[in-house]
mmCIF file of C-alpha atoms and ligand atoms in Angstrom:
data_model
loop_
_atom_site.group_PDB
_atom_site.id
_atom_site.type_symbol
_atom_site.label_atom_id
_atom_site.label_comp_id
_atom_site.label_asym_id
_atom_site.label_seq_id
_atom_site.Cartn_x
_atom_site.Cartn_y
_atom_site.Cartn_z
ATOM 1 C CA UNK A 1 58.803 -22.532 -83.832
ATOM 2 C CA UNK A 2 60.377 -19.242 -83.616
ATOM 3 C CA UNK A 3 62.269 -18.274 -80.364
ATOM 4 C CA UNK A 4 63.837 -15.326 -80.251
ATOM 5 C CA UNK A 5 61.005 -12.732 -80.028
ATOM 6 C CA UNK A 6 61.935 -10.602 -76.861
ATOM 7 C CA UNK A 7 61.123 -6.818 -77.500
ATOM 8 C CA UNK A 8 58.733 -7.327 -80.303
ATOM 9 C CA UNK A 9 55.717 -4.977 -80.740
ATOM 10 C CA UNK A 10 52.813 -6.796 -81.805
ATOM 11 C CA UNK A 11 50.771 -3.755 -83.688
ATOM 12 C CA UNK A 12 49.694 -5.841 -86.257
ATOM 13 C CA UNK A 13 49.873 -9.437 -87.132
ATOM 14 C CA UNK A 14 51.056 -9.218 -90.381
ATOM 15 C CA UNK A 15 54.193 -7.550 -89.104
ATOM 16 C CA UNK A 16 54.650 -11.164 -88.330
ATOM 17 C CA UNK A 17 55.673 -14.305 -90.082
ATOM 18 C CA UNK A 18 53.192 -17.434 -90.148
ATOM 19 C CA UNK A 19 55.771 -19.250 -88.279
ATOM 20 C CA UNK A 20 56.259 -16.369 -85.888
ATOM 21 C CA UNK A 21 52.371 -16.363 -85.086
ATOM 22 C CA UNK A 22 52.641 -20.526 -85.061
ATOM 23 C CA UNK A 23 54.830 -19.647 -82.165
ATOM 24 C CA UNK A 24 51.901 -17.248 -80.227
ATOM 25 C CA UNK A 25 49.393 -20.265 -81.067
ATOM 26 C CA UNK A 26 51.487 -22.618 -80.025
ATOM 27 C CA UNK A 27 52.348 -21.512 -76.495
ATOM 28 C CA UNK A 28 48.460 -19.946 -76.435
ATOM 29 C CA UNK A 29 47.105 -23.393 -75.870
ATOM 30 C CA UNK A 30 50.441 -25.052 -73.957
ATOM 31 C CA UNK A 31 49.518 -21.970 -71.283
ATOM 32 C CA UNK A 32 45.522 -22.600 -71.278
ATOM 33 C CA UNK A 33 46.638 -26.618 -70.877
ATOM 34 C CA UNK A 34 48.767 -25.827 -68.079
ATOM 35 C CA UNK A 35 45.880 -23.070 -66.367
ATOM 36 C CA UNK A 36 43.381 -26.252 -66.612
ATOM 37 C CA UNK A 37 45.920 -28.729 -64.840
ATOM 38 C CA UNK A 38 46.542 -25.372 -62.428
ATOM 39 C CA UNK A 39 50.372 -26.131 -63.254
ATOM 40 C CA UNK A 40 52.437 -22.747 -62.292
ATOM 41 C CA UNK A 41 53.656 -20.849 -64.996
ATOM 42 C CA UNK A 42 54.759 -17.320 -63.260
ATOM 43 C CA UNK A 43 57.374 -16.585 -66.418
ATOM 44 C CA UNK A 44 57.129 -12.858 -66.134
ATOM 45 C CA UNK A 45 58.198 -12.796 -62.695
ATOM 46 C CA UNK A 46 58.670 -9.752 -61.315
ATOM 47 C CA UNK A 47 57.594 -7.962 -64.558
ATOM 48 C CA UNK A 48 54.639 -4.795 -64.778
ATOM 49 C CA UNK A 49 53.181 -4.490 -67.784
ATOM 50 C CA UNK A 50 51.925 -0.508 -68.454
ATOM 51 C CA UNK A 51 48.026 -0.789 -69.938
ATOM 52 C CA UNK A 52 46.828 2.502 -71.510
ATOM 53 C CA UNK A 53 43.686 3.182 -72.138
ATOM 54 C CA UNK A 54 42.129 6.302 -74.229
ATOM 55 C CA UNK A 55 38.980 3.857 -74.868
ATOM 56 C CA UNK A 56 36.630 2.116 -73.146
ATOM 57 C CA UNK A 57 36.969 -2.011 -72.457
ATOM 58 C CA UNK A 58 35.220 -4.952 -70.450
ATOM 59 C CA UNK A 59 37.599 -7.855 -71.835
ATOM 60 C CA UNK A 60 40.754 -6.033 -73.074
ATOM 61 C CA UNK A 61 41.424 -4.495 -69.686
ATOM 62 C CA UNK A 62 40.343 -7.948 -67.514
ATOM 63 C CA UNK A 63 42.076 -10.101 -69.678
ATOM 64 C CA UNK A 64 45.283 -8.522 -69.765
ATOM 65 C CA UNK A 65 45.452 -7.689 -65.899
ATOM 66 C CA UNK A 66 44.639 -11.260 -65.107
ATOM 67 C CA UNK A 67 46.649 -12.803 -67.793
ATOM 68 C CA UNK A 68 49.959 -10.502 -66.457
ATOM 69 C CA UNK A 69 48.903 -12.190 -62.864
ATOM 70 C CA UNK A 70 48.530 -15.762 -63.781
ATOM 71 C CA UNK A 71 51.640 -15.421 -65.464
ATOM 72 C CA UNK A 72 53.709 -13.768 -61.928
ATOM 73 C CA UNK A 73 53.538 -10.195 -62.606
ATOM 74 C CA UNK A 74 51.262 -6.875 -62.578
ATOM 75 C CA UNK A 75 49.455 -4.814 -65.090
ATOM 76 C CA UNK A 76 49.230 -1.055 -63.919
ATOM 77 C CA UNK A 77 46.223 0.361 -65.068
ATOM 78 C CA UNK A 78 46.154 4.139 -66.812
ATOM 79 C CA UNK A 79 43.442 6.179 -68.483
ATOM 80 C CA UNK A 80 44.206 8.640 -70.402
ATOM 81 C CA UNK A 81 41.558 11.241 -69.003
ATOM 82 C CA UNK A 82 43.194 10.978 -65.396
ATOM 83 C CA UNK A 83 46.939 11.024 -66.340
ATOM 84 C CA UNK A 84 48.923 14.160 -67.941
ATOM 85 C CA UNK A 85 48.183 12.548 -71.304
ATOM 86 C CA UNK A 86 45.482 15.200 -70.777
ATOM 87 C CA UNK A 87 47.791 17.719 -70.405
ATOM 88 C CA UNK A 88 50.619 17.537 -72.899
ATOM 89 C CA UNK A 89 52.549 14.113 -71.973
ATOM 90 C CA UNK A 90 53.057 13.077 -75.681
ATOM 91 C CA UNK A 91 53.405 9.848 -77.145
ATOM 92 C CA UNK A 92 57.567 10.600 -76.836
ATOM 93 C CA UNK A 93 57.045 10.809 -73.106
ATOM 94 C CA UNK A 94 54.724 7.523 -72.579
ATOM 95 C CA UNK A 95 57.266 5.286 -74.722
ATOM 96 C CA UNK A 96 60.369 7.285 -72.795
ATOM 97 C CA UNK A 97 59.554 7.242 -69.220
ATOM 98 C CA UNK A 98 56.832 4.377 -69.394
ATOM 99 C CA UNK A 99 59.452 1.631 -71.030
ATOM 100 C CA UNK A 100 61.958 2.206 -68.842
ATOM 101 C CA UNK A 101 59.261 1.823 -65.551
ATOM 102 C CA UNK A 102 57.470 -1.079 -67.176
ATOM 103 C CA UNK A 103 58.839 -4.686 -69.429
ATOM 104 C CA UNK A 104 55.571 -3.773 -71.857
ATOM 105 C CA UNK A 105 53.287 -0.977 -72.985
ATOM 106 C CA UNK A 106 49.880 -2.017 -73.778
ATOM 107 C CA UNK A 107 47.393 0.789 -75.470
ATOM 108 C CA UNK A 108 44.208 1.305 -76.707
ATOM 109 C CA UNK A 109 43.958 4.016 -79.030
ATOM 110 C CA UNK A 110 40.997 3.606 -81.681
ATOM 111 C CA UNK A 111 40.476 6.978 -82.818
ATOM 112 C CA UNK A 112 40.350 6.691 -86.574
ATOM 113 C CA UNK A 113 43.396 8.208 -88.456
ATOM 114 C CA UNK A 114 44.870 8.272 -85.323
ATOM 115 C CA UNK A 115 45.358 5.300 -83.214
ATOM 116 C CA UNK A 116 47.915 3.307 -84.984
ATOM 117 C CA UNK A 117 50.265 6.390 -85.155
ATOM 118 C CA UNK A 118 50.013 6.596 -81.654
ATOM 119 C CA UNK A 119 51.197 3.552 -81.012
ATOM 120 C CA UNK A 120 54.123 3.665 -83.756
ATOM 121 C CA UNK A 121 54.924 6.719 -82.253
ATOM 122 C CA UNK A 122 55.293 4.997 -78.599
ATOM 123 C CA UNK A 123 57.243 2.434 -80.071
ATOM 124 C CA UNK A 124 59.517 4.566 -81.612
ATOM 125 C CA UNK A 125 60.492 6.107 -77.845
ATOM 126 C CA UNK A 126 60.049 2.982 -76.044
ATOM 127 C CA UNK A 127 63.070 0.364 -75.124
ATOM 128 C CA UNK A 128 60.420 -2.166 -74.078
ATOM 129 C CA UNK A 129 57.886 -3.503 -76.817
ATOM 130 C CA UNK A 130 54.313 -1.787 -77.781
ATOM 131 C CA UNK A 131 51.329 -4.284 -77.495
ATOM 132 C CA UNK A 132 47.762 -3.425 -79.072
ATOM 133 C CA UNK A 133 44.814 -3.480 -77.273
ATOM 134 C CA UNK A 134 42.999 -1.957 -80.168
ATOM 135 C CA UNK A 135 43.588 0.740 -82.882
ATOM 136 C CA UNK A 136 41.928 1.999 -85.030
ATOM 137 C CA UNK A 137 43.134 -0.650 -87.610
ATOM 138 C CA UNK A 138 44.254 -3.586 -85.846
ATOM 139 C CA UNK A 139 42.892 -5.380 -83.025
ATOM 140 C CA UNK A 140 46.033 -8.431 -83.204
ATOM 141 C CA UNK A 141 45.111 -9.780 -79.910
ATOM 142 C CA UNK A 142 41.630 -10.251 -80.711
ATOM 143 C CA UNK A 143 42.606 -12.217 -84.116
ATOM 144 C CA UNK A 144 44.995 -14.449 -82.342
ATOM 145 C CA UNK A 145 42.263 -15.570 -80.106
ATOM 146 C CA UNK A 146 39.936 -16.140 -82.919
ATOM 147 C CA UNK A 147 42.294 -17.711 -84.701
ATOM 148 C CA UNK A 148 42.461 -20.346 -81.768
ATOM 149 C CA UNK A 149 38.736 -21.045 -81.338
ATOM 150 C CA UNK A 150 38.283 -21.576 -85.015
ATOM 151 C CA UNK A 151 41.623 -24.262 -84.740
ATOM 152 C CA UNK A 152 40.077 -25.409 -81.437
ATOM 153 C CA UNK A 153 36.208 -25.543 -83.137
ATOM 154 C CA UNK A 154 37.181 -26.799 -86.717
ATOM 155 C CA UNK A 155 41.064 -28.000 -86.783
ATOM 156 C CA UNK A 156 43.082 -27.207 -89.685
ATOM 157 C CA UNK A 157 41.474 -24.075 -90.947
ATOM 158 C CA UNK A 158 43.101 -24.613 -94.632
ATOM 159 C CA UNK A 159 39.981 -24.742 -97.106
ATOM 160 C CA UNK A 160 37.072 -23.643 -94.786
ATOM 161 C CA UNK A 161 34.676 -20.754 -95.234
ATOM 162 C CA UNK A 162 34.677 -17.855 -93.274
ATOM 163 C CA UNK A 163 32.234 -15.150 -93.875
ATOM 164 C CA UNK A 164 33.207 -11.992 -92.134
ATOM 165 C CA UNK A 165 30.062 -10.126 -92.527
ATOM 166 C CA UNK A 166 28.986 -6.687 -91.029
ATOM 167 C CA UNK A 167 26.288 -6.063 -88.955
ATOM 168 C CA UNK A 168 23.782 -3.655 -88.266
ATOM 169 C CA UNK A 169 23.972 -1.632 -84.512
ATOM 170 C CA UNK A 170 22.776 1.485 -82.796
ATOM 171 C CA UNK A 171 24.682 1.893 -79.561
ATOM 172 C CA UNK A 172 28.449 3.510 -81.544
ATOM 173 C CA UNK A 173 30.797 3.834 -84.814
ATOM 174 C CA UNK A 174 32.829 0.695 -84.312
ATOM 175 C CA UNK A 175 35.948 0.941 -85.381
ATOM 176 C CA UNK A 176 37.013 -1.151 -88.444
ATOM 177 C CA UNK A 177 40.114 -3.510 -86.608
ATOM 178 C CA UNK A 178 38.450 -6.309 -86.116
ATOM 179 C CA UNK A 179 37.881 -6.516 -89.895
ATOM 180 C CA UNK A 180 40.635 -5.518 -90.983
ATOM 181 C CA UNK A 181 42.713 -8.103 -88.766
ATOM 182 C CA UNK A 182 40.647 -10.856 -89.996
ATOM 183 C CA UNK A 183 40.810 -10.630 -93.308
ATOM 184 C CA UNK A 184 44.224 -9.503 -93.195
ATOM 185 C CA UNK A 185 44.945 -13.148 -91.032
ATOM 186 C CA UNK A 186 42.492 -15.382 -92.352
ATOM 187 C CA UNK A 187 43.906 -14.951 -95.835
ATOM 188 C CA UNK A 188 47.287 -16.315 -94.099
ATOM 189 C CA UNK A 189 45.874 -19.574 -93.017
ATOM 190 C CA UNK A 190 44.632 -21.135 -96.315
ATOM 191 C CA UNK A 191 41.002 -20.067 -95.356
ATOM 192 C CA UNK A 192 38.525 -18.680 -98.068
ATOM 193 C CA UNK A 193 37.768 -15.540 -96.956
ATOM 194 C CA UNK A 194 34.044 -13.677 -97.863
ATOM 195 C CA UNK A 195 34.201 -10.090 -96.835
ATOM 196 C CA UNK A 196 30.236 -9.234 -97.127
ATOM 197 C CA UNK A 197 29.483 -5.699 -96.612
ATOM 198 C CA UNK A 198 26.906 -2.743 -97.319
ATOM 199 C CA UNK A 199 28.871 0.055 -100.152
ATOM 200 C CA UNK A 200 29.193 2.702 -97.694
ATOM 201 C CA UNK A 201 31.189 0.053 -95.210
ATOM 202 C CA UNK A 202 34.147 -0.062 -97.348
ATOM 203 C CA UNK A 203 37.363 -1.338 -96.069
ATOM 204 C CA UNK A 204 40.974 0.712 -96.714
ATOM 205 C CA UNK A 205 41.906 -0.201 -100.083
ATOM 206 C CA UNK A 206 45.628 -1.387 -98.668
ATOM 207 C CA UNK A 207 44.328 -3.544 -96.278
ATOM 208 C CA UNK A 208 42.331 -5.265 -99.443
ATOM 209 C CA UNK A 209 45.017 -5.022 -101.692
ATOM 210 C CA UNK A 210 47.258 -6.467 -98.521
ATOM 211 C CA UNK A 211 44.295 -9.608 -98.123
ATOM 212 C CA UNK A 212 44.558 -10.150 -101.622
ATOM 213 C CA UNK A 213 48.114 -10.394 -101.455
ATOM 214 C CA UNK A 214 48.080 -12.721 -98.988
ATOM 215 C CA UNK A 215 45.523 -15.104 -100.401
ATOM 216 C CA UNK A 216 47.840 -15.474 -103.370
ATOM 217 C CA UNK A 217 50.380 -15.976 -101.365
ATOM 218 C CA UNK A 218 49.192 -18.972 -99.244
ATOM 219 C CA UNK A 219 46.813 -20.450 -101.891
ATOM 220 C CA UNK A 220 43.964 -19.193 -99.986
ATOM 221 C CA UNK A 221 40.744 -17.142 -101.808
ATOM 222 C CA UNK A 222 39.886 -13.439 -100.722
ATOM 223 C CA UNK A 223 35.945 -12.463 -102.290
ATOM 224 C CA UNK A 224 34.547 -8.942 -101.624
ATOM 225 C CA UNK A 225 30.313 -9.381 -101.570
ATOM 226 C CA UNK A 226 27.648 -7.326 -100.658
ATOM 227 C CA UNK A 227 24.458 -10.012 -100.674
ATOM 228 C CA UNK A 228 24.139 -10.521 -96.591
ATOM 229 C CA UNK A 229 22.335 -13.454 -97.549
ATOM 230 C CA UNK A 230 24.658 -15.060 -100.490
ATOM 231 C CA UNK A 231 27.534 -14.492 -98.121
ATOM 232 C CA UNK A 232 26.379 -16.368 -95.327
ATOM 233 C CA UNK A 233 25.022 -19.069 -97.296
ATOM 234 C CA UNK A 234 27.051 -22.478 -97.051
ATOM 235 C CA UNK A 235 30.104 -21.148 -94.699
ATOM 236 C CA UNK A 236 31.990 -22.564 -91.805
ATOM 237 C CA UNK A 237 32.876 -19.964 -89.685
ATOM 238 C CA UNK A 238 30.181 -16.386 -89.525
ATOM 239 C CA UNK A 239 31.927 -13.556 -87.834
ATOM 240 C CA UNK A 240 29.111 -10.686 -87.703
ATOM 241 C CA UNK A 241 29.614 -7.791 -86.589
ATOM 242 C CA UNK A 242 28.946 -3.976 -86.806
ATOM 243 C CA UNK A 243 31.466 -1.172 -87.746
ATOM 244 C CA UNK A 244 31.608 2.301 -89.002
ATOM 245 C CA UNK A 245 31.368 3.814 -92.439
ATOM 246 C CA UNK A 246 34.660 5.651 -92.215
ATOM 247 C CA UNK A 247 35.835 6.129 -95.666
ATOM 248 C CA UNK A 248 33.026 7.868 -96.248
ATOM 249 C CA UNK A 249 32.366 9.749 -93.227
ATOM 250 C CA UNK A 250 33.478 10.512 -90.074
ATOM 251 C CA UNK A 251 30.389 13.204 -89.005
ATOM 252 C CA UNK A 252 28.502 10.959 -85.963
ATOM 253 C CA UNK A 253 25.186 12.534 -87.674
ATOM 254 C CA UNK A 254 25.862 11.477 -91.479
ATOM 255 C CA UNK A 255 27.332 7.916 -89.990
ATOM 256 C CA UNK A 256 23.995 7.026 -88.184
ATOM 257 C CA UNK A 257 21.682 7.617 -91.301
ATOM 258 C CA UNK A 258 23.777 6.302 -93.765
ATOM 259 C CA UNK A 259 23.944 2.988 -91.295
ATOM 260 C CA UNK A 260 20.321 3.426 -90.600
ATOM 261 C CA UNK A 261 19.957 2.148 -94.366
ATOM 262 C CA UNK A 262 20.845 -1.403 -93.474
ATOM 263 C CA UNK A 263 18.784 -2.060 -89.829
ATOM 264 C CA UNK A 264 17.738 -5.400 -91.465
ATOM 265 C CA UNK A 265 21.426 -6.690 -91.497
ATOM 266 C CA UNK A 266 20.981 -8.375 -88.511
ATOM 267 C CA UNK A 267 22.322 -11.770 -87.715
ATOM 268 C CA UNK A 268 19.144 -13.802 -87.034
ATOM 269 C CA UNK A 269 18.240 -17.986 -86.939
ATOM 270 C CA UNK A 270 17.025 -17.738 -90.058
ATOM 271 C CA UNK A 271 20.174 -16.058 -91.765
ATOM 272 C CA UNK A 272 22.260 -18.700 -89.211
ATOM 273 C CA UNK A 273 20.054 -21.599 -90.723
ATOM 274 C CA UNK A 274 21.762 -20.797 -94.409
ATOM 275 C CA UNK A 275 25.068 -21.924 -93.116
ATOM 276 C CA UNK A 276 26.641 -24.968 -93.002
ATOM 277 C CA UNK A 277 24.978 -27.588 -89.883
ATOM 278 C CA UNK A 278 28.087 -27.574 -87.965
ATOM 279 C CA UNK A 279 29.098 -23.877 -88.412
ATOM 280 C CA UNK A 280 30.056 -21.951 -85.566
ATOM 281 C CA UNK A 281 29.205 -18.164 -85.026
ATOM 282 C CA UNK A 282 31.802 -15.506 -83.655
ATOM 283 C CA UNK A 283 31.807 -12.228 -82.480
ATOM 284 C CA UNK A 284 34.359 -10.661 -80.394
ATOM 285 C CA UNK A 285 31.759 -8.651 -78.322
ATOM 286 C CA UNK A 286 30.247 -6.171 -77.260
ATOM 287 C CA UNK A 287 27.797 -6.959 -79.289
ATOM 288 C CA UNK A 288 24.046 -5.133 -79.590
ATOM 289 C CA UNK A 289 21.566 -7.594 -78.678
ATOM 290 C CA UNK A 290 19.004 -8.020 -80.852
ATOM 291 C CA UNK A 291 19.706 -5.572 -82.902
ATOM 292 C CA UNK A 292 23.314 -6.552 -84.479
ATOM 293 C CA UNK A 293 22.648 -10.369 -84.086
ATOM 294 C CA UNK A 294 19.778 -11.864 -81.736
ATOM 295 C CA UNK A 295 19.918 -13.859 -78.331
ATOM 296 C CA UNK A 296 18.703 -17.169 -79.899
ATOM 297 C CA UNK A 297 22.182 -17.034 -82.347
ATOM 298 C CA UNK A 298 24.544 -15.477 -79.881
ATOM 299 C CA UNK A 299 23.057 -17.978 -76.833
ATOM 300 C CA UNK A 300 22.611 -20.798 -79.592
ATOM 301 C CA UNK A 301 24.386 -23.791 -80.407
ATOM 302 C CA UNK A 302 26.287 -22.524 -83.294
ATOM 303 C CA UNK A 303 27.968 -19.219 -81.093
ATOM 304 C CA UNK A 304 31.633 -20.085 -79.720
ATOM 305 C CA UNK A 305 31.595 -16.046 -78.497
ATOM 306 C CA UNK A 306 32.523 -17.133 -74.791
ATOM 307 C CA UNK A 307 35.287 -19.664 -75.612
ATOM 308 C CA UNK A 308 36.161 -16.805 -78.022
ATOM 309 C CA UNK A 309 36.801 -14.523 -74.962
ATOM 310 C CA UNK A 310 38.456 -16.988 -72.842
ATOM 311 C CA UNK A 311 40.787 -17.053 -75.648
ATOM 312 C CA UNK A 312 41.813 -13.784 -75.093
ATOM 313 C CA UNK A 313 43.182 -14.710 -72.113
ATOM 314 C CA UNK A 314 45.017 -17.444 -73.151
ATOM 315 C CA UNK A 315 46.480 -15.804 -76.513
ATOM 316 C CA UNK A 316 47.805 -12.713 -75.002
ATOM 317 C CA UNK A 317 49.329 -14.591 -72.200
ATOM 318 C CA UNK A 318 51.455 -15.843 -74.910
ATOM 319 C CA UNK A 319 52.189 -12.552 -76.538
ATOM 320 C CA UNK A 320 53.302 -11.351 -73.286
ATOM 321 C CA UNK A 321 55.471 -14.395 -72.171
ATOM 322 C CA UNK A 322 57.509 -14.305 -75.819
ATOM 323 C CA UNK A 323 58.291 -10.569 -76.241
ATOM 324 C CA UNK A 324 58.095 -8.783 -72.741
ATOM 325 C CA UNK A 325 61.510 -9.303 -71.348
HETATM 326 N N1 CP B 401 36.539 -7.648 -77.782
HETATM 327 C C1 CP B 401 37.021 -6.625 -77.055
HETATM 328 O O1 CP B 401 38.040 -6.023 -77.373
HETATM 329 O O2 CP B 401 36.294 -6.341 -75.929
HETATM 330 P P1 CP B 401 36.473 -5.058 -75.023
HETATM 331 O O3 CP B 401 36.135 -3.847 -75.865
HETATM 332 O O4 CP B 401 35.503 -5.228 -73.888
HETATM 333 O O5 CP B 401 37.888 -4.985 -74.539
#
């Protein structure tokens, strides 16, 4: 167990050691123990956390404001559309004034080639630490409470399957964190990784050559597929989901026909019948119903996707209660 992780950004989970993200899991389910027994646990006192916001969010935003509560302090909302970050504050002047107001500085930022600059960028300026709430690379918060379902659902995750598979959907570009932070964390935990994708979904070649990395590092197995079916077929864990084809493009009109190609990839009973009996199915939602996976798999016996969102809860308490100081 590590302890001394006061000011830490958490950007991106591999900017972590194992033991270091041990630590998060660790206190992640001491916290949702203590919020079942309703034992207090007000350790940030006293403390606001600033939550930014250039993007949309149902769970980020809740989970975060609550979390800061249950844990003694206060999360001060901020959109970007109705602060001077519409007119000219820069990402010098958020980190500047904002860490000195607030003990944290939470943002959502997930425009592509953008996002995780941003938040470098804050971090850079700010004396208190950076937390993501989404980039456009990394979604670490999100991966730590997936992490703790699938240790919660399955124990030791060392040797099991996980298929982290795309998905068809027709509601927006997602962007390609989620992904990304899987593989990238996955690969750390002795899991055998399938990344199952159509050729146009592509993920950044240094976040592959960075999964690959890490599954030789911790003995783990890292396989790149593009047979939906093959992929699913005999796993532990299917994460489905949809995101954009962004190497490739980033025009909203040549995104939607290229991922009109693949409307079949669609995570179905059938396709959730090819997987192991006691598999579990994730997603870290919003997801399109019936359309990117159907009711009967997300409302089935297989889906963990609301235990998944309590987790979010849980997992970012910890974040918070380690670094914000
Ligand atoms: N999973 C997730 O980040 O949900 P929101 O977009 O609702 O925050």
């Amino acid at each position: 167990m590590q302890t001394d992780l006061r000011g830490r950004d958490m950007i991106t989970t591999q900017e972590w050691t194992k033991e270091e993200i041990d630590t998060v899991l660790d206190v992640a389910m001491e916290l949702k123990r203590k919020r079942a027994l309703g034992e207090p646990h007000a350790l940030l006192r006293d403390k606001v956390l600033t939550m930014l916001f250039f993007f949309s969010s149902t769970r980020t935003r809740a989970s975060f404001e609550a979390g800061m509560a249950q844990l003694g302090g206060h999360a001060m909302f901020m959109d970007s559309k109705t602060t001077q970050v519409s007119h000219g504050d820069t990402a010098k002047e958020i980190g500047q004034i904002l860490g000195r107001y607030t003990s944290g500085i939470a943002i959502r930022q997930v425009d592509w080639g953008a996002g995780n600059q941003y938040m470098r960028w804050v971090a850079e300026a700010s004396r208190s630490p950076v937390l993501n709430m989404q980039c456009d690379l990394y979604h670490p918060h999100q991966i730590l409470a997936d992490m703790m379902t699938i240790m919660e659902k399955k124990g030791d995750p060392r040797g099991k399957t996980i298929t982290v598979s795309w998905a068809y959907a027709s509601s927006y570009s997602k962007p390609q964190s989620v992904p990304n932070s899987l593989v990238l964390l996955m690969t750390r935990y002795g899991m055998n990784v399938r990344l199952v994708r159509p050729p146009e979904f592509k993920l950044k070649p240094e976040i592959v050559e960075q999964a690959k990395e890490n599954a030789r590092k911790y003995h783990s197995s890292f396989e790149i597929m593009e047979d939906f079916e093959a992929g699913v077929k005999d796993t532990d864990i299917w994460y489905a989901k949809s995101w954009g084809p962004l190497l490739v493009t980033q025009d909203p009109k040549e995104d939607r026909r290229i991922t009109d190609r693949y409307k079949d990839w669609i995570a179905d009973e059938r396709r959730m019948a090819m997987a192991n009996e006691d598999a579990i199915y994730m997603h870290p939602l919003p997801a399109d119903r019936n359309i990117e996976v159907t009711d009967d798999v997300l409302d089935g016996p297989h889906s963990v996707v609301f235990d998944q969102a309590e987790n979010r809860l849980h997992a970012q308490k910890a974040v918070m209660a380690l670094t914000m100081k």
